[in-house]
mmCIF file of C-alpha atoms in Angstrom:
data_model
loop_
_atom_site.group_PDB
_atom_site.id
_atom_site.type_symbol
_atom_site.label_atom_id
_atom_site.label_comp_id
_atom_site.label_asym_id
_atom_site.label_seq_id
_atom_site.Cartn_x
_atom_site.Cartn_y
_atom_site.Cartn_z
ATOM 1 C CA MET A 1 0.000 0.000 0.000
ATOM 2 C CA ARG A 2 1.051 3.618 -0.400
ATOM 3 C CA LYS A 3 0.615 5.356 2.941
ATOM 4 C CA GLU A 4 1.899 8.716 1.754
ATOM 5 C CA ASP A 5 -0.809 8.831 -0.922
ATOM 6 C CA TYR A 6 -3.528 8.244 1.694
ATOM 7 C CA GLN A 7 -2.050 10.989 3.859
ATOM 8 C CA SER A 8 -2.183 13.509 1.003
ATOM 9 C CA GLU A 9 -5.005 15.891 0.119
ATOM 10 C CA ALA A 10 -5.976 13.627 -2.780
ATOM 11 C CA TYR A 11 -7.639 11.167 -0.375
ATOM 12 C CA GLU A 12 -10.357 11.551 2.234
ATOM 13 C CA LYS A 13 -8.839 11.417 5.705
ATOM 14 C CA SER A 14 -9.217 7.982 7.253
ATOM 15 C CA GLU A 15 -7.506 5.611 9.670
ATOM 16 C CA TRP A 16 -9.304 2.452 8.480
ATOM 17 C CA ARG A 17 -7.354 1.439 5.388
ATOM 18 C CA HIS A 18 -5.986 -1.696 7.070
ATOM 19 C CA GLY A 19 -3.743 -4.333 5.569
ATOM 20 C CA LEU A 20 -5.739 -7.242 7.028
ATOM 21 C CA SER A 21 -9.047 -6.878 8.876
ATOM 22 C CA PHE A 22 -10.964 -9.655 10.658
ATOM 23 C CA SER A 23 -14.301 -9.260 12.430
ATOM 24 C CA ALA A 24 -15.696 -12.045 14.651
ATOM 25 C CA CYS A 25 -13.670 -14.684 12.798
ATOM 26 C CA ARG A 26 -12.548 -18.128 13.971
ATOM 27 C CA ASN A 27 -9.498 -20.314 13.369
ATOM 28 C CA VAL A 28 -7.306 -17.755 11.604
ATOM 29 C CA LEU A 29 -3.582 -18.167 10.878
ATOM 30 C CA ILE A 30 -1.602 -15.116 9.733
ATOM 31 C CA GLN A 31 2.008 -16.110 9.178
ATOM 32 C CA ASP A 32 5.248 -15.104 7.431
ATOM 33 C CA LEU A 33 4.080 -11.794 5.991
ATOM 34 C CA ALA A 34 5.391 -8.255 5.721
ATOM 35 C CA ILE A 35 2.585 -5.690 5.931
ATOM 36 C CA GLU A 36 3.878 -2.205 5.201
ATOM 37 C CA GLN A 37 2.751 1.360 4.612
ATOM 38 C CA THR A 38 -0.978 0.803 5.048
ATOM 39 C CA GLY A 39 -3.381 3.691 5.530
ATOM 40 C CA GLY A 40 -4.562 2.214 8.849
ATOM 41 C CA ASP A 41 -3.342 -0.807 10.822
ATOM 42 C CA ALA A 42 -1.283 -3.665 9.502
ATOM 43 C CA ILE A 43 -3.739 -6.067 11.220
ATOM 44 C CA TYR A 44 -7.116 -5.211 12.773
ATOM 45 C CA LEU A 45 -9.016 -7.733 14.917
ATOM 46 C CA GLY A 46 -12.473 -6.233 15.243
ATOM 47 C CA THR A 47 -15.960 -7.485 15.892
ATOM 48 C CA ALA A 48 -19.413 -7.457 14.325
ATOM 49 C CA PRO A 49 -22.844 -6.861 15.905
ATOM 50 C CA GLY A 50 -24.044 -9.985 17.675
ATOM 51 C CA ARG A 51 -21.133 -12.080 16.422
ATOM 52 C CA GLY A 52 -18.777 -12.093 19.402
ATOM 53 C CA PRO A 53 -14.973 -11.839 19.456
ATOM 54 C CA ASN A 54 -12.373 -13.261 17.136
ATOM 55 C CA ARG A 55 -11.470 -16.748 18.373
ATOM 56 C CA ASN A 56 -8.414 -18.956 17.918
ATOM 57 C CA VAL A 57 -6.258 -16.482 15.989
ATOM 58 C CA VAL A 58 -2.511 -16.966 15.516
ATOM 59 C CA ILE A 59 -0.301 -14.158 14.185
ATOM 60 C CA ARG A 60 3.242 -15.450 13.724
ATOM 61 C CA ARG A 61 6.414 -14.041 12.138
ATOM 62 C CA VAL A 62 4.732 -10.960 10.718
ATOM 63 C CA ASP A 63 6.624 -7.711 10.119
ATOM 64 C CA CYS A 64 4.264 -4.752 10.645
ATOM 65 C CA ASN A 65 6.341 -1.879 9.319
ATOM 66 C CA GLY A 66 5.575 1.784 8.763
ATOM 67 C CA ASN A 67 1.803 1.696 9.059
ATOM 68 C CA HIS A 68 -0.411 4.746 9.557
ATOM 69 C CA ARG A 69 -2.265 4.044 12.827
ATOM 70 C CA GLN A 70 -1.134 0.800 14.524
ATOM 71 C CA GLY A 71 0.946 -2.230 13.927
ATOM 72 C CA ILE A 72 -1.824 -4.447 15.358
ATOM 73 C CA SER A 73 -5.171 -3.428 16.899
ATOM 74 C CA VAL A 74 -7.013 -5.938 19.077
ATOM 75 C CA ILE A 75 -10.628 -4.878 19.664
ATOM 76 C CA SER A 76 -12.081 -8.228 20.736
ATOM 77 C CA ALA A 77 -10.348 -11.601 20.899
ATOM 78 C CA GLU A 78 -10.316 -14.885 22.777
ATOM 79 C CA ASP A 79 -7.476 -17.407 22.522
ATOM 80 C CA LEU A 80 -5.157 -15.110 20.598
ATOM 81 C CA LEU A 81 -1.444 -15.818 20.084
ATOM 82 C CA ILE A 82 0.904 -13.210 18.618
ATOM 83 C CA GLU A 83 4.501 -14.409 18.454
ATOM 84 C CA ASP A 84 7.828 -13.623 16.786
ATOM 85 C CA CYS A 85 6.455 -10.414 15.248
ATOM 86 C CA LEU A 86 8.025 -7.032 14.516
ATOM 87 C CA LEU A 87 5.849 -3.990 15.261
ATOM 88 C CA ARG A 88 7.810 -0.996 14.025
ATOM 89 C CA ASN A 89 7.838 2.497 12.599
ATOM 90 C CA THR A 90 4.107 3.176 13.089
ATOM 91 C CA ARG A 91 3.557 6.833 12.270
ATOM 92 C CA GLY A 92 0.607 8.815 10.956
ATOM 93 C CA THR A 93 -2.344 9.181 13.322
ATOM 94 C CA ALA A 94 -2.865 8.338 16.997
ATOM 95 C CA PRO A 95 -2.403 6.062 18.835
ATOM 96 C CA GLN A 96 0.535 5.014 16.585
ATOM 97 C CA ALA A 97 1.379 2.040 18.813
ATOM 98 C CA GLY A 98 3.156 -1.184 18.017
ATOM 99 C CA ILE A 99 0.156 -3.085 19.357
ATOM 100 C CA ASP A 100 -2.981 -1.700 20.985
ATOM 101 C CA PHE A 101 -5.567 -3.723 22.917
ATOM 102 C CA GLU A 102 -8.573 -1.386 22.881
ATOM 103 C CA PRO A 103 -12.170 -2.679 22.973
ATOM 104 C CA ASN A 104 -14.989 -0.415 21.827
ATOM 105 C CA ALA A 105 -17.740 -1.679 24.160
ATOM 106 C CA PRO A 106 -18.156 -3.376 27.566
ATOM 107 C CA GLY A 107 -19.219 -6.730 26.106
ATOM 108 C CA GLU A 108 -16.076 -7.229 24.059
ATOM 109 C CA SER A 109 -13.299 -9.577 25.150
ATOM 110 C CA LEU A 110 -9.574 -9.630 25.812
ATOM 111 C CA VAL A 111 -9.415 -13.224 27.031
ATOM 112 C CA ARG A 112 -6.442 -15.600 26.912
ATOM 113 C CA CYS A 113 -4.367 -13.279 24.737
ATOM 114 C CA VAL A 114 -0.627 -14.026 24.550
ATOM 115 C CA VAL A 115 2.046 -11.817 22.978
ATOM 116 C CA ARG A 116 5.353 -13.691 22.885
ATOM 117 C CA ASN A 117 8.834 -12.953 21.513
ATOM 118 C CA CYS A 118 7.762 -9.708 19.828
ATOM 119 C CA ILE A 119 9.675 -6.462 19.293
ATOM 120 C CA ALA A 120 7.995 -3.046 19.157
ATOM 121 C CA GLU A 121 10.424 -0.371 18.071
ATOM 122 C CA ASN A 122 10.585 3.156 16.718
ATOM 123 C CA ASN A 123 6.834 3.718 16.873
ATOM 124 C CA ALA A 124 5.508 7.263 17.246
ATOM 125 C CA GLY A 125 3.296 6.056 20.105
ATOM 126 C CA THR A 126 3.703 3.332 22.728
ATOM 127 C CA GLY A 127 5.230 -0.085 22.181
ATOM 128 C CA PHE A 128 2.571 -2.213 23.941
ATOM 129 C CA GLN A 129 -0.665 -0.394 24.789
ATOM 130 C CA PHE A 130 -3.723 -1.543 26.772
ATOM 131 C CA CYS A 131 -6.780 0.722 26.838
ATOM 132 C CA PRO A 132 -9.881 -0.954 28.315
ATOM 133 C CA GLN A 133 -11.589 2.385 29.109
ATOM 134 C CA THR A 134 -14.851 1.311 27.476
ATOM 135 C CA MET A 135 -15.007 -1.899 29.523
ATOM 136 C CA ASN A 136 -16.433 -2.154 33.039
ATOM 137 C CA SER A 137 -16.886 -4.533 35.958
ATOM 138 C CA SER A 138 -19.440 -6.559 33.992
ATOM 139 C CA SER A 139 -17.020 -7.198 31.115
ATOM 140 C CA PRO A 140 -15.350 -10.578 30.627
ATOM 141 C CA LEU A 141 -12.277 -10.892 32.848
ATOM 142 C CA ILE A 142 -9.200 -9.624 31.019
ATOM 143 C CA SER A 143 -6.337 -12.103 30.669
ATOM 144 C CA ILE A 144 -3.287 -10.942 28.721
ATOM 145 C CA ASP A 145 0.273 -12.312 28.888
ATOM 146 C CA ILE A 146 3.267 -10.402 27.531
ATOM 147 C CA GLU A 147 6.176 -12.851 27.407
ATOM 148 C CA ASN A 148 9.788 -12.204 26.418
ATOM 149 C CA CYS A 149 9.032 -9.016 24.474
ATOM 150 C CA VAL A 150 11.091 -5.879 23.806
ATOM 151 C CA SER A 151 9.987 -2.266 23.478
ATOM 152 C CA ARG A 152 12.778 -0.155 22.030
ATOM 153 C CA GLY A 153 13.123 3.482 21.068
ATOM 154 C CA ASN A 154 9.409 4.329 20.974
ATOM 155 C CA THR A 155 8.348 7.965 21.263
ATOM 156 C CA GLN A 156 5.983 7.224 24.155
ATOM 157 C CA HIS A 157 5.916 4.413 26.737
ATOM 158 C CA GLY A 158 7.195 0.878 26.647
ATOM 159 C CA ILE A 159 4.003 -0.487 28.230
ATOM 160 C CA HIS A 160 0.986 1.686 28.953
ATOM 161 C CA LEU A 161 -2.303 0.693 30.575
ATOM 162 C CA CYS A 162 -5.138 3.217 30.866
ATOM 163 C CA SER A 163 -8.246 1.849 32.567
ATOM 164 C CA ALA A 164 -11.784 3.070 33.222
ATOM 165 C CA PRO A 165 -11.733 5.051 36.479
ATOM 166 C CA LYS A 166 -15.435 4.948 37.407
ATOM 167 C CA ASP A 167 -16.268 1.248 36.933
ATOM 168 C CA ALA A 168 -13.073 -0.493 35.975
ATOM 169 C CA PRO A 169 -12.811 -3.927 34.375
ATOM 170 C CA ARG A 170 -11.122 -6.771 36.244
ATOM 171 C CA GLY A 171 -8.591 -9.341 35.199
ATOM 172 C CA LEU A 172 -4.860 -9.872 34.843
ATOM 173 C CA LEU A 173 -2.091 -8.326 32.762
ATOM 174 C CA ARG A 174 0.995 -10.487 33.275
ATOM 175 C CA ILE A 175 4.324 -9.137 31.986
ATOM 176 C CA SER A 176 7.353 -11.442 32.142
ATOM 177 C CA ARG A 177 10.889 -11.227 30.744
ATOM 178 C CA PHE A 178 10.120 -7.822 29.262
ATOM 179 C CA THR A 179 12.659 -5.161 28.287
ATOM 180 C CA SER A 180 11.952 -1.490 27.749
ATOM 181 C CA ASP A 181 15.070 -0.034 26.138
ATOM 182 C CA ARG A 182 15.419 3.716 25.602
ATOM 183 C CA ASP A 183 11.713 4.409 25.246
ATOM 184 C CA ARG A 184 11.267 8.168 25.463
ATOM 185 C CA MET A 185 8.571 8.110 28.142
ATOM 186 C CA ALA A 186 8.043 5.602 30.962
ATOM 187 C CA GLY A 187 8.996 1.969 30.618
ATOM 188 C CA LEU A 188 5.781 1.158 32.512
ATOM 189 C CA SER A 189 2.884 3.625 32.735
ATOM 190 C CA VAL A 190 -0.404 2.864 34.521
ATOM 191 C CA GLN A 191 -3.279 5.371 34.603
ATOM 192 C CA PHE A 192 -6.621 5.260 36.415
ATOM 193 C CA ASN A 193 -6.420 1.621 37.467
ATOM 194 C CA PRO A 194 -8.145 1.210 40.850
ATOM 195 C CA TRP A 195 -6.688 -1.198 43.373
ATOM 196 C CA ASP A 196 -9.547 -3.660 42.707
ATOM 197 C CA GLY A 197 -9.252 -3.314 38.906
ATOM 198 C CA VAL A 198 -6.864 -5.106 36.558
ATOM 199 C CA ARG A 199 -4.064 -6.864 38.420
ATOM 200 C CA ILE A 200 -0.722 -5.985 36.821
ATOM 201 C CA GLU A 201 2.207 -8.316 37.430
ATOM 202 C CA MET A 202 5.696 -7.544 36.136
ATOM 203 C CA LYS A 203 8.517 -9.983 36.775
ATOM 204 C CA ASP A 204 11.989 -10.851 35.474
ATOM 205 C CA SER A 205 12.000 -7.592 33.507
ATOM 206 C CA GLU A 206 14.260 -4.587 32.935
ATOM 207 C CA LEU A 207 13.483 -0.934 32.243
ATOM 208 C CA ARG A 208 16.634 0.497 30.694
ATOM 209 C CA ASP A 209 17.377 4.182 30.097
ATOM 210 C CA CYS A 210 13.713 5.157 29.768
ATOM 211 C CA ALA A 211 12.533 8.797 29.739
ATOM 212 C CA ARG A 212 16.130 10.022 29.879
ATOM 213 C CA ASN A 213 15.245 13.470 28.570
ATOM 214 C CA ASP A 214 11.704 13.725 29.937
ATOM 215 C CA THR A 215 11.113 15.989 32.937
ATOM 216 C CA PHE A 216 7.636 14.603 33.647
ATOM 217 C CA PHE A 217 7.898 10.832 33.252
ATOM 218 C CA PRO A 218 10.364 8.622 35.119
ATOM 219 C CA PRO A 219 10.916 4.916 34.288
ATOM 220 C CA ILE A 220 7.747 3.901 36.224
ATOM 221 C CA TYR A 221 4.651 6.126 36.281
ATOM 222 C CA VAL A 222 1.386 5.534 38.134
ATOM 223 C CA GLN A 223 -1.505 8.014 37.991
ATOM 224 C CA GLY A 224 -4.365 7.739 40.462
ATOM 225 C CA LEU A 225 -8.055 8.363 40.017
ATOM 226 C CA ALA A 226 -9.246 11.961 39.848
ATOM 227 C CA ALA A 227 -12.887 11.061 40.521
ATOM 228 C CA GLY A 228 -14.549 8.864 43.136
ATOM 229 C CA SER A 229 -12.841 7.610 46.243
ATOM 230 C CA LEU A 230 -10.980 4.448 45.212
ATOM 231 C CA PRO A 231 -7.209 4.351 45.578
ATOM 232 C CA ALA A 232 -5.170 3.354 42.548
ATOM 233 C CA GLY A 233 -2.901 0.340 42.483
ATOM 234 C CA ASN A 234 -2.894 -3.451 42.111
ATOM 235 C CA ILE A 235 0.619 -3.429 40.605
ATOM 236 C CA HIS A 236 3.111 -6.091 41.646
ATOM 237 C CA PHE A 237 6.834 -6.341 40.881
ATOM 238 C CA GLU A 238 9.090 -9.391 41.122
ATOM 239 C CA ARG A 239 12.742 -9.336 40.059
ATOM 240 C CA VAL A 240 12.403 -6.060 38.146
ATOM 241 C CA THR A 241 15.476 -3.946 37.418
ATOM 242 C CA VAL A 242 15.524 -0.253 36.573
ATOM 243 C CA ARG A 243 18.704 1.064 34.951
ATOM 244 C CA ASP A 244 18.573 4.836 35.167
ATOM 245 C CA ASP A 245 21.500 7.239 35.394
ATOM 246 C CA VAL A 246 19.329 10.346 35.717
ATOM 247 C CA ASP A 247 19.308 11.889 39.211
ATOM 248 C CA ARG A 248 15.597 11.576 40.089
ATOM 249 C CA PRO A 249 13.126 9.206 41.774
ATOM 250 C CA PHE A 250 12.730 6.256 39.393
ATOM 251 C CA MET A 251 8.990 6.039 40.136
ATOM 252 C CA ARG A 252 6.329 8.736 40.086
ATOM 253 C CA LEU A 253 3.034 8.217 41.888
ATOM 254 C CA ARG A 254 0.620 10.980 40.900
ATOM 255 C CA ASP A 255 -2.349 11.241 43.256
ATOM 256 C CA GLU A 256 -3.919 14.611 42.533
ATOM 257 C CA GLY A 257 -7.365 13.287 43.477
ATOM 258 C CA GLY A 258 -6.093 12.466 46.966
ATOM 259 C CA ASN A 259 -7.624 8.982 46.880
ATOM 260 C CA GLY A 260 -4.392 7.284 47.826
ATOM 261 C CA LEU A 261 -2.548 4.254 46.527
ATOM 262 C CA LYS A 262 -3.069 0.649 47.545
ATOM 263 C CA ASP A 263 -1.643 -2.773 46.805
ATOM 264 C CA ILE A 264 1.548 -1.763 44.999
ATOM 265 C CA THR A 265 4.040 -4.404 46.104
ATOM 266 C CA GLY A 266 7.396 -6.034 45.469
ATOM 267 C CA GLU A 267 11.005 -4.948 45.076
ATOM 268 C CA ILE A 268 12.793 -2.902 42.429
ATOM 269 C CA THR A 269 16.533 -3.200 41.854
ATOM 270 C CA LEU A 270 17.862 0.232 40.885
ATOM 271 C CA LYS A 271 21.187 0.369 39.024
ATOM 272 C CA ARG A 272 22.587 3.871 38.734
ATOM 273 C CA ARG A 273 26.140 4.814 37.758
ATOM 274 C CA GLY A 274 27.680 1.607 39.052
ATOM 275 C CA VAL A 275 25.670 1.504 42.297
ATOM 276 C CA THR A 276 22.997 -1.138 42.910
ATOM 277 C CA LYS A 277 20.189 -0.559 45.382
ATOM 278 C CA VAL A 278 17.183 -2.728 46.198
ATOM 279 C CA VAL A 279 14.031 -0.715 46.975
ATOM 280 C CA ARG A 280 11.206 -2.479 48.751
ATOM 281 C CA LEU A 281 7.768 -1.063 47.938
ATOM 282 C CA ASP A 282 5.815 -0.646 51.165
ATOM 283 C CA ASP A 283 3.335 2.041 52.196
ATOM 284 C CA ALA A 284 6.041 4.278 53.655
ATOM 285 C CA ARG A 285 8.157 4.155 50.495
ATOM 286 C CA LEU A 286 5.157 4.842 48.276
ATOM 287 C CA ARG A 287 4.351 7.954 50.289
ATOM 288 C CA GLU A 288 7.936 9.074 49.761
ATOM 289 C CA PHE A 289 7.615 8.702 46.005
ATOM 290 C CA VAL A 290 4.494 10.898 46.071
ATOM 291 C CA SER A 291 6.170 13.565 48.177
ATOM 292 C CA GLU A 292 9.448 13.487 46.232
ATOM 293 C CA TRP A 293 7.695 14.338 42.992
ATOM 294 C CA LYS A 294 5.516 17.007 44.619
ATOM 295 C CA SER A 295 8.669 18.683 45.889
ATOM 296 C CA ARG A 296 9.984 18.899 42.321
ATOM 297 C CA LYS A 297 7.115 21.117 41.107
#
């Protein structure tokens, strides 16, 4: 496809000129392709009225390169495997992510989705993005595994989850053996996820030289809820290393709503200019992270 043509005045503006689009399909194998320069996403997994999610989809060894909106968009899927894929150089219109899990309605599904051995690099947005804002507590439980993946040199975050603050969905986002390398914003960013919302587990992972030139985002960023009374949280770290040579707190906890933070646990190993320090995340340390960033205003 010819993305630059679609972006010109000769064409009506659109973000839907996908390379491959599937709606409520079953038993799909997408393998050994290069999908480049589309006017939308390389691959779009959508839905259709009354038809349910895509089921039993495998996307393997696909190079999604230089597309207009996303490398891959997942709107609704059950039993999805994405492995050994490149998600790179997305640039054109937001969100411009490598991969974006973003349902359009509460009844859609992100169930038993696995992303394994994939690289998201040089995208104008985030490497791996999760946006269940349209879902709620009645939605199917989210279950997504990110295994042995790399986010490298993206303009925004390595991993970003933005939930629904008023009636958040539940479930599990499990991140293991993940590397965020020189992403220009946070390696891990979590917004508006209440402590009883999606459980986020990160283990055996490294956030390396993230947000080096950003004065707002550190390597780990958590933003609380501005409305209601629920504290944000439900984030758990196990054997996570932050390599950061910038003189700053490596985590920012933003709680402008004053609802507090709850159930953020684990240990972070900080490596800075040859010095290694293990930071245990307890309530006292979390309060320090909040106050340290307030003092920087």
